[in-house]
Short mmCIF file of C-alpha atoms and ligand atoms in Angstrom, two decimals:
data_model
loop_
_atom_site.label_atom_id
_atom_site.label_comp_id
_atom_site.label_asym_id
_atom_site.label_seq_id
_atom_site.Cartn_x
_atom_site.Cartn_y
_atom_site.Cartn_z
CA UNK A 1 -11.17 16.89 58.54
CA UNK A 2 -11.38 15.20 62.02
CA UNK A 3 -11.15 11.37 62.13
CA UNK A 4 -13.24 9.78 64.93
CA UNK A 5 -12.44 6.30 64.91
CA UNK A 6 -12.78 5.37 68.85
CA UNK A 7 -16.30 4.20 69.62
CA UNK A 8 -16.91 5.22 73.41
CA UNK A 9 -18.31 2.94 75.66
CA UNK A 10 -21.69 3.77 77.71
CA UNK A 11 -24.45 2.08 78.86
CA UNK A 12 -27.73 3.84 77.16
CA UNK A 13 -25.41 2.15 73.74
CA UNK A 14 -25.62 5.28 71.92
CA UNK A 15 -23.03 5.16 69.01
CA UNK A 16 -20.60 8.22 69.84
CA UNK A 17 -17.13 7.89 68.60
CA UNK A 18 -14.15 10.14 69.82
CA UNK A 19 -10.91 10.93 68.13
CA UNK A 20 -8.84 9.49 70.64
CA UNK A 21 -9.22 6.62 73.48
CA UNK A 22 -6.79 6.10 75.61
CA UNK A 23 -7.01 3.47 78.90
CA UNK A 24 -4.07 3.79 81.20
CA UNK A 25 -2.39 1.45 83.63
CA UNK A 26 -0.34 3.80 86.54
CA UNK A 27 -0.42 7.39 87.54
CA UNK A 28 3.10 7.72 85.54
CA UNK A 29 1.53 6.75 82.34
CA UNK A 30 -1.69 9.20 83.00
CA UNK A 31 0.51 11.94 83.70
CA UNK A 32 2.29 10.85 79.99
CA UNK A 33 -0.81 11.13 78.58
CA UNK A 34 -2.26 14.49 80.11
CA UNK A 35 1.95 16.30 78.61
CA UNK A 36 1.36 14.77 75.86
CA UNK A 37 -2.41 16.13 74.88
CA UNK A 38 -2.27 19.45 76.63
CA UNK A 39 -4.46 21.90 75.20
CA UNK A 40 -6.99 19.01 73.69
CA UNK A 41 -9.86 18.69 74.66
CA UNK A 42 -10.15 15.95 77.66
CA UNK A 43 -12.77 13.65 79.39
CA UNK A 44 -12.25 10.79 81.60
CA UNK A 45 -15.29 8.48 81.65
CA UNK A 46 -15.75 5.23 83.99
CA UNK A 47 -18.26 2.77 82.57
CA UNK A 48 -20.17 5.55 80.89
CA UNK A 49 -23.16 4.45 82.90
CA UNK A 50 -24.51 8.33 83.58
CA UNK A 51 -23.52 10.21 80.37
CA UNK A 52 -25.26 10.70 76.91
CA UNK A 53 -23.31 11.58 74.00
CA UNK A 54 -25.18 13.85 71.79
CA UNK A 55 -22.39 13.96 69.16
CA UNK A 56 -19.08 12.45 68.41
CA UNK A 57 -16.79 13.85 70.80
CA UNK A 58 -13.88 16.08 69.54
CA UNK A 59 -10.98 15.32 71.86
CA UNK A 60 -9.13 12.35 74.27
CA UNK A 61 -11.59 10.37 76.33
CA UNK A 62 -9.56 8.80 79.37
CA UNK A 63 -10.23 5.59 81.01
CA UNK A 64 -8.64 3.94 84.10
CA UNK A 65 -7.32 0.22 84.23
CA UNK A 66 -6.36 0.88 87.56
CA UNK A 67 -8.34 -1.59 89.52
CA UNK A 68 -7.19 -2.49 92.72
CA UNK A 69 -7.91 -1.77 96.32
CA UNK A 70 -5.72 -2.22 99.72
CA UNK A 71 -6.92 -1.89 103.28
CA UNK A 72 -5.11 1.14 105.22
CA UNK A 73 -5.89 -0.15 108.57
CA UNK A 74 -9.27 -1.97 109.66
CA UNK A 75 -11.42 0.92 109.09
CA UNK A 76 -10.33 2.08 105.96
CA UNK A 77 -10.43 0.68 102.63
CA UNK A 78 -8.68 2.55 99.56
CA UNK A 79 -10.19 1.82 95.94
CA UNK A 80 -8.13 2.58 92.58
CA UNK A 81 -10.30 4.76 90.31
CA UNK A 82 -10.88 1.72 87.48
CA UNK A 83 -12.31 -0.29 89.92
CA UNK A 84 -15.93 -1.12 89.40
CA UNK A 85 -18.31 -0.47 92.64
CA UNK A 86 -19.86 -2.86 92.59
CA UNK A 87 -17.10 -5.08 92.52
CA UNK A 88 -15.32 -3.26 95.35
CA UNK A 89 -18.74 -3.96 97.58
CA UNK A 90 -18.52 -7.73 96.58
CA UNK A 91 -15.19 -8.17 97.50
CA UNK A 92 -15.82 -6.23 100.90
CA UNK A 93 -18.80 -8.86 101.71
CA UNK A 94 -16.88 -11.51 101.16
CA UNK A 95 -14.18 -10.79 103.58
CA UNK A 96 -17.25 -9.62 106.36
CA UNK A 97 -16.72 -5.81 105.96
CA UNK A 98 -19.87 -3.56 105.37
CA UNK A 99 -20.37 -0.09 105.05
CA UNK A 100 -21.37 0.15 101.09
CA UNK A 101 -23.27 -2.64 101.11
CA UNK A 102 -26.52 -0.34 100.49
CA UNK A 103 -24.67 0.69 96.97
CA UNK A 104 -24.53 -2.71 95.62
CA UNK A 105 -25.15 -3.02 91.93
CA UNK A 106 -25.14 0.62 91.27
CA UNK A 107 -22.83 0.49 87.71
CA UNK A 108 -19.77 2.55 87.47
CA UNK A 109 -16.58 2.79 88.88
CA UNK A 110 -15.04 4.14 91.71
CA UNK A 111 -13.76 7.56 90.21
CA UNK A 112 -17.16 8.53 89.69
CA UNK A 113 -18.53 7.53 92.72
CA UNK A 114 -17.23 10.48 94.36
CA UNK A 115 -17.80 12.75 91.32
CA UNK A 116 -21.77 11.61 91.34
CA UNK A 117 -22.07 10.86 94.83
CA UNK A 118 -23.80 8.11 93.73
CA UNK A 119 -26.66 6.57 96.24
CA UNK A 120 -29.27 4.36 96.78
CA UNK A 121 -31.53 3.03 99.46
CA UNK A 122 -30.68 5.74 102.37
CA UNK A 123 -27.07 5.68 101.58
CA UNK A 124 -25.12 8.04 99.55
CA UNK A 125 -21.25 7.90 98.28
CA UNK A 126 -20.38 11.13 101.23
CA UNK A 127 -21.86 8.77 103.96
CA UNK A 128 -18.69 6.39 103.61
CA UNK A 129 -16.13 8.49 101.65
CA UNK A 130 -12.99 9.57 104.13
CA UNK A 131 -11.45 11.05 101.29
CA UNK A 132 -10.81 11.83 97.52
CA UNK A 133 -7.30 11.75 95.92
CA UNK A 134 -6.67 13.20 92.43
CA UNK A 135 -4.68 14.19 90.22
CA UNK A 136 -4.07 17.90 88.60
CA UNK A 137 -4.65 17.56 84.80
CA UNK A 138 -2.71 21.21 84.63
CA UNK A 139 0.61 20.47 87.13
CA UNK A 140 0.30 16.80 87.11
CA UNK A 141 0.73 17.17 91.10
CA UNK A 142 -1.29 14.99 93.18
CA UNK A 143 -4.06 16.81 95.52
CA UNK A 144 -6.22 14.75 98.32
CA UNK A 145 -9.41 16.50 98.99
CA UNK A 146 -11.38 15.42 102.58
CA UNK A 147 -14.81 14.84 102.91
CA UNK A 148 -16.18 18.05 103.27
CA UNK A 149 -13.31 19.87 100.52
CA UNK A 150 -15.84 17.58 98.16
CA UNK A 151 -18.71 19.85 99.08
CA UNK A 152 -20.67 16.92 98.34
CA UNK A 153 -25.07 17.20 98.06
CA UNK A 154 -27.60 15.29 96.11
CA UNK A 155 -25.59 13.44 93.03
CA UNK A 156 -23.30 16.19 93.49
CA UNK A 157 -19.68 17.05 94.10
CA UNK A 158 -17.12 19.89 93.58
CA UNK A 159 -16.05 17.95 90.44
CA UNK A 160 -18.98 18.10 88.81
CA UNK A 161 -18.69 22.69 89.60
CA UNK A 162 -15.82 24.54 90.61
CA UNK A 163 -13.38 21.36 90.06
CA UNK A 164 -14.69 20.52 87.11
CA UNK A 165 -12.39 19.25 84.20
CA UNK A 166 -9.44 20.11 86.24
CA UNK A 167 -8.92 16.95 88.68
CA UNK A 168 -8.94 13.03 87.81
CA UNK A 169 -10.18 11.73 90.70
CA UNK A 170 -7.28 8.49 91.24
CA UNK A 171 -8.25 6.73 94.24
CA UNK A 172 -10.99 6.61 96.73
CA UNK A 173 -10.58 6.02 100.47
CA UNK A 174 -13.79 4.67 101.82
CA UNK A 175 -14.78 3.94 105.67
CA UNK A 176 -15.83 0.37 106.32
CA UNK A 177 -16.22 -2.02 109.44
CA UNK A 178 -16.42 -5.65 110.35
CA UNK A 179 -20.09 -7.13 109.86
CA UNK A 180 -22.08 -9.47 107.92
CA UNK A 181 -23.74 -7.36 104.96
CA UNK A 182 -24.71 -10.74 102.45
CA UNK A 183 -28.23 -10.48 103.37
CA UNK A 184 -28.92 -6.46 102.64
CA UNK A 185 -26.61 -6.94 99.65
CA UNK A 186 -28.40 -10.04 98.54
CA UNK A 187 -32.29 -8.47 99.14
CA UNK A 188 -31.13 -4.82 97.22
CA UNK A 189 -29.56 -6.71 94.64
CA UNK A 190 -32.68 -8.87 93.63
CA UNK A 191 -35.16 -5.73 94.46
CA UNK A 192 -32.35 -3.60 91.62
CA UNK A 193 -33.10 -6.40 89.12
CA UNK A 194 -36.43 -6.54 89.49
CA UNK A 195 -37.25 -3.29 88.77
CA UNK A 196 -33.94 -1.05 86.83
CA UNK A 197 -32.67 -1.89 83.35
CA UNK A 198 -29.85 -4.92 83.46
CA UNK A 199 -26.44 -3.24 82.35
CA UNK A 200 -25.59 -4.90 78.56
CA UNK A 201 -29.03 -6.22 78.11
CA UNK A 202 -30.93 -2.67 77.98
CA UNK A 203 -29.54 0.87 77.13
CA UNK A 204 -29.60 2.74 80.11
CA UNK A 205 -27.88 5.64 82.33
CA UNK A 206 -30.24 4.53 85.46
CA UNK A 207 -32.87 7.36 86.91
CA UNK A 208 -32.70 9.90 84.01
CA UNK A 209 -34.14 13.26 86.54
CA UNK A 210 -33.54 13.89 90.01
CA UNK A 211 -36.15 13.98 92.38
CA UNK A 212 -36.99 17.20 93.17
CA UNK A 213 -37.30 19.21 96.08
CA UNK A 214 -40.13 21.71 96.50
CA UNK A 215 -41.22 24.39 98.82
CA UNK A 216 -42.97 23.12 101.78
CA UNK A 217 -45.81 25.55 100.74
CA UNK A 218 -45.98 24.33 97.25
CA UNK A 219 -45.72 20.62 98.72
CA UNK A 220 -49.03 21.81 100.99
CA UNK A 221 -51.18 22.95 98.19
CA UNK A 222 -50.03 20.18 96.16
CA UNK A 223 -50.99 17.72 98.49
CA UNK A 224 -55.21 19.08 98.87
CA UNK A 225 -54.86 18.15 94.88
CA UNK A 226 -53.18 15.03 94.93
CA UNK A 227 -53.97 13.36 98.62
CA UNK A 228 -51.84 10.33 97.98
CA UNK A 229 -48.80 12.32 96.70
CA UNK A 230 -45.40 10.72 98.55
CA UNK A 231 -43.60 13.22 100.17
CA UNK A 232 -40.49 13.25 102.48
CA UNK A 233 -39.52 16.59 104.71
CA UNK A 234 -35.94 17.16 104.38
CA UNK A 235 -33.29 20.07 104.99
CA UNK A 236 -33.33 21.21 101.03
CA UNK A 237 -37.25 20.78 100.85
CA UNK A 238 -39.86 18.52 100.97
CA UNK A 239 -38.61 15.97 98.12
CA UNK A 240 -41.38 14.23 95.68
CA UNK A 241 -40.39 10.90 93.89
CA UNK A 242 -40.11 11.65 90.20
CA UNK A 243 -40.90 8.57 89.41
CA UNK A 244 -44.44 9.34 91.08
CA UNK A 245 -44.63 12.68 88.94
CA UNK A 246 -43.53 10.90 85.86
CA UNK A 247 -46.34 8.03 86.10
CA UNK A 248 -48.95 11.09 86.89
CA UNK A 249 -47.86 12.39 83.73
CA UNK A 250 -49.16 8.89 82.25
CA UNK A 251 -45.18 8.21 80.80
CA UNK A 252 -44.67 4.69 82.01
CA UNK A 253 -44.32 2.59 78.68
CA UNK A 254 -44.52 5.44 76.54
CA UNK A 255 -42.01 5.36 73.52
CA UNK A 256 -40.21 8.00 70.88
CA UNK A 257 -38.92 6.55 68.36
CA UNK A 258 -36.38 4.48 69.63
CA UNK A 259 -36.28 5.96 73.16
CA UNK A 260 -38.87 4.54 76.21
CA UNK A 261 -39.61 5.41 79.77
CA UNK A 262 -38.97 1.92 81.11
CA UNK A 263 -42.08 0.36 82.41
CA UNK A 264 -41.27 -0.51 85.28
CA UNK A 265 -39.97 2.74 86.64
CA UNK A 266 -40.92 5.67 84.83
CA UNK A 267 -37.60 7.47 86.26
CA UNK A 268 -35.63 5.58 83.72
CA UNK A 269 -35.53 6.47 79.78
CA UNK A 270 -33.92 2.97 77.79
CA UNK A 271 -32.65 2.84 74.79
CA UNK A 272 -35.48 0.08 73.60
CA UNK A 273 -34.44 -0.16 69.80
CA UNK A 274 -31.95 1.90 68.33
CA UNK A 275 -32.63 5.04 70.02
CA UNK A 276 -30.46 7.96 68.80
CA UNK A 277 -28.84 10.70 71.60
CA UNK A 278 -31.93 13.09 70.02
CA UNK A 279 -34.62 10.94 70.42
CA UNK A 280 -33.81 10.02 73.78
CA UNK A 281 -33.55 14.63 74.79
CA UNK A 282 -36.76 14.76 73.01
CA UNK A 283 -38.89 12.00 75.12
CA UNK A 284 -36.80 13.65 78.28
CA UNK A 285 -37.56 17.29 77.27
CA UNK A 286 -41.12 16.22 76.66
CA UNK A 287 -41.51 14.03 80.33
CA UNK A 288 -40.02 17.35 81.74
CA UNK A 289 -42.36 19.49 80.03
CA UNK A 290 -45.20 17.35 81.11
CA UNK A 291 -44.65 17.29 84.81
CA UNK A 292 -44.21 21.11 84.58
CA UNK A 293 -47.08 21.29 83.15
CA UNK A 294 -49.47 19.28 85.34
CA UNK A 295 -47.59 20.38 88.76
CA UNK A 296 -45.53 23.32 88.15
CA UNK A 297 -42.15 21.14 89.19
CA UNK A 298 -39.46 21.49 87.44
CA UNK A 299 -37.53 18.17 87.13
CA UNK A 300 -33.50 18.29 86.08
CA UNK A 301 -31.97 15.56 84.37
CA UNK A 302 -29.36 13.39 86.20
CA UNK A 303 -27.50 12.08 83.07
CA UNK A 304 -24.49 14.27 81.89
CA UNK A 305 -25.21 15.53 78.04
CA UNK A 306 -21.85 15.43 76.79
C1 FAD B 401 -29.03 0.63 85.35
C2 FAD B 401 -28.43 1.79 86.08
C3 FAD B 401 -28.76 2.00 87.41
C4 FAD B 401 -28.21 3.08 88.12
N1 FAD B 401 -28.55 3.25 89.43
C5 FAD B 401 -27.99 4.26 90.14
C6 FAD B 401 -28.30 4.43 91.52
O1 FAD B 401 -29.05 3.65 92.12
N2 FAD B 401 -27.74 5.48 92.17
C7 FAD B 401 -26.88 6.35 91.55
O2 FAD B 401 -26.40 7.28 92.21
N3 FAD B 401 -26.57 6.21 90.23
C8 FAD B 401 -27.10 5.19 89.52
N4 FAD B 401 -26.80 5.05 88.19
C9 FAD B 401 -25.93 6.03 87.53
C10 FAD B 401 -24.45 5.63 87.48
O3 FAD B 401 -24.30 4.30 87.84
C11 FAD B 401 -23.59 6.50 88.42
O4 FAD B 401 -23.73 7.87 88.10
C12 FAD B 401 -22.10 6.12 88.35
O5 FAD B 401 -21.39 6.83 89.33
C13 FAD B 401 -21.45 6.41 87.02
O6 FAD B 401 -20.20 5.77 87.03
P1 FAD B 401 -19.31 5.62 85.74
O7 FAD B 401 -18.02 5.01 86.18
O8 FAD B 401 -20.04 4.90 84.68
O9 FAD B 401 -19.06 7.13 85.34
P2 FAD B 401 -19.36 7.85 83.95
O10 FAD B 401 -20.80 7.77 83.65
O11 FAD B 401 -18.42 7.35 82.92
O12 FAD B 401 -18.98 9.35 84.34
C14 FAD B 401 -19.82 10.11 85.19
C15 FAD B 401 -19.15 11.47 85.46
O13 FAD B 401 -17.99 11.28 86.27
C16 FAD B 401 -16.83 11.78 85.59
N5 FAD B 401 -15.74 10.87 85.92
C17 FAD B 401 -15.71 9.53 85.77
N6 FAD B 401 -14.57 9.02 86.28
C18 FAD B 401 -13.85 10.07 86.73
C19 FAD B 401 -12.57 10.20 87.36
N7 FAD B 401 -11.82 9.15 87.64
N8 FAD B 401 -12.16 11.46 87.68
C20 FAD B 401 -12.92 12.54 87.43
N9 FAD B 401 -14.12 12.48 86.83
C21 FAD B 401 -14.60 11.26 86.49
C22 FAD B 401 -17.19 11.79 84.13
O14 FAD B 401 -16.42 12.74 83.41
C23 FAD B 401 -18.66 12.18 84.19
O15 FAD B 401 -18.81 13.55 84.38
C24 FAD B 401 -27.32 3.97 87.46
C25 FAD B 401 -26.97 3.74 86.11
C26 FAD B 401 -27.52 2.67 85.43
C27 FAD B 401 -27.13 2.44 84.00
#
C-alpha cells in the first residue's frame, strides 16, 4: 500500500498529499534527485498558486530553494527558478529598474512564469523574457531555450505541450531597464487587492478560465443580443472577458458546497470553507456549462487539474 505522508503546498488549500517532497538547494543536488527517482513519477511545483489536486499524488513533487538573481549586464536580469515574482519585481523597483513592474503581485515563482506565461494588465511573461534555461530531467544536461524556442501564446508555453514533463525550467533571464516603476507597481498592487483573493487568507489559483476568443462573426451576432458586451479585436479573435460571461450567467457569489465564485470577480472560484478538489470541478464544470449555454462560448479552465 502507498504511503502519502507529504502534504503539498497550493494556494486554493486543498488537502493533497504526495508520497514524496523533496525541495532542493543547487542544480547538483536536483540532478541527485532526478538519478535517484528515475522512472517515478515527477512534478515540480512553485507556490502551487495555478494547480488543483484532485487526488493525492502518486510520485516526487519537486520544489526549488533556489532563490537568487544577478544582473548580466544593465539590461539583463537573471532570476533562479525558487524565486518568487513578485519578489524579483520588488527588488527590481527598489534599485530603479522596470520592465515587470506590470506583473507585480501575481503569486508564483519564477520557474513558472515562463511555463504559464503569466500576465496581467497589458503585459505578459514573453514581453520581457530573453530566455529560458532548464534542465533535462532524462540526461541531466542543461538546455537554454530563446524567446521564440518557448513558442509562447496566451498562458501558454512549450512546457506546458511538446516540453512537457521533460525540462525543469532553472533560471529565467528577463529584459529590464533603468526607470522609476513605484508608482504603476504601487496603483496595480492596491487595484490586485481590491478586487483578487489575498494569497493565505483565501483559497485560490487566481482567474479559474481563460478568456476566450471568438469568431469575429460570432462576436457580431453576439453583440445585436448583448449591446454592451466588452469586446477587444485581436490576432487570435475578438476576445470577451470571462468574467463578463460569468456575471451574465448570474455566478458572482454563488456557492457549492464549499467552493464560490468570488464576488468580486466572478473569474475566480475560492475555496470559501473547506471546499474539496470535487466541489470546486463541479461549480467550474457547471459556470462552464452555463456560459455555453446562454452564448454558445466555450470557456477552458486556466488552473492545471493535477
Ligand atoms: C490570487 C491569485 C492571482 C493570480 N493572478 C494571476 C495573474 O494576474 N496573471 C497570471 O498569469 N496568473 C495569475 N495567477 C496564477 C498563478 O499565479 C500563475 O500561474 C503562476 O505562474 C503560478 O506560479 P507557481 O510558482 O505557483 O506555479 P505552480 O502553480 O506551482 O505550477 C504551475 C505550472 O508550472 C509548472 N512548473 C512550476 N515550476 C516549474 C519549473 N521550475 N520548471 C518546470 N515547470 C514548472 C508546474 O508543474 C505547473 O504545471 C494568480 C493566482 C492566484 C492564486
Amino acid at each position: 500500500m502507498t504511503n502519502y505522508n507529504f502534504p503539498i503546498p497550493n494556494t486554493f488549500g486543498i488537502d493533497a498529499k504526495a508520497k514524496l517532497f523533496i525541495e532542493y538547494y543547487s542544480l547538483d543536488e536536483l540532478r541527485q534527485v532526478l538519478k535517484e527517482h528515475k522512472g517515478e513519477r515527477i512534478l515540480h511545483i512553485g507556490q502551487g498558486s495555478n494547480l488543483l489536486f484532485t487526488k493525492d499524488f502518486d510520485g516526487v513533487i519537486l520544489h526549488s530553494k533556489m532563490a537568487r538573481a544577478r544582473f548580466l549586464d544593465d539590461e539583463t536580469v537573471e532570476a533562479q527558478n525558487g524565486l518568487r515574482l513578485d519578489d524579483l519585481i520588488a527588488q527590481l523597483t527598489d534599485m530603479n529598474y522596470c520592465g515587470l513592474e506590470k506583473l507585480s503581485l501575481i503569486p508564483g515563482e519564477v520557474g513558472a512564469s515562463a511555463v504559464q506565461n503569466v500576465g496581467a494588465y497589458g503585459c505578459e511573461a514573453k514581453d520581457v523574457i530573453v530566455r529560458v534555461h532548464t534542465l533535462d530531467v532524462e540526461t541531466l544536461k542543461e538546455r537554454v531555450f530563446t524567446n521564440e524556442e518557448c513558442k509562447f501564446g496566451y498562458r501558454d508555453s512549450a512546457f506546458k505541450h511538446e516540453l512537457k514533463g521533460r525540462y525543469i525550467v532553472t533560471s529565467v533571464v528577463y529584459k529590464v531597464k533603468p526607470g522609476d516603476a513605484t508608482k504603476t507597481r504601487e496603483e496595480i498592487i492596491e487595484t490586485r487587492n481590491g478586487k483578487l483573493p489575498k494569497v493565505g487568507e483565501v483559497g485560490s489559483a487566481g482567474s479559474f478560465f481563460m478568456n476566450p476568443f471568438v469568431p469575429e462573426e460570432q462576436a457580431n451576432a453576439l453583440l445585436k443580443q448583448y449591446p454592451d458586451m466588452p469586446h477587444f479585436a485581436s490576432p487570435q479573435g475578438v476576445k470577451i472577458p470571462a468574467a463578463w460571461l460569468i456575471e451574465q450567467c448570474g455566478w458572482k457569489g454563488k456557492t457549492l458546497g464549499g467552493a464560490q465564485v468570488w464576488p468580486k470577480q466572478p473569474l475566480v472560484i475560492v475555496n470559501a470553507n473547506n471546499a474539496s478538489a470535487q466541489e470546486i470541478m463541479e461549480l467550474a464544470a457547471q459556470v462552464s456549462a452555463s456560459v455555453k449555454e446562454k452564448f454558445g462560448i466555450t470557456i477552458s479552465p486556466e488552473v492545471n487539474y493535477i
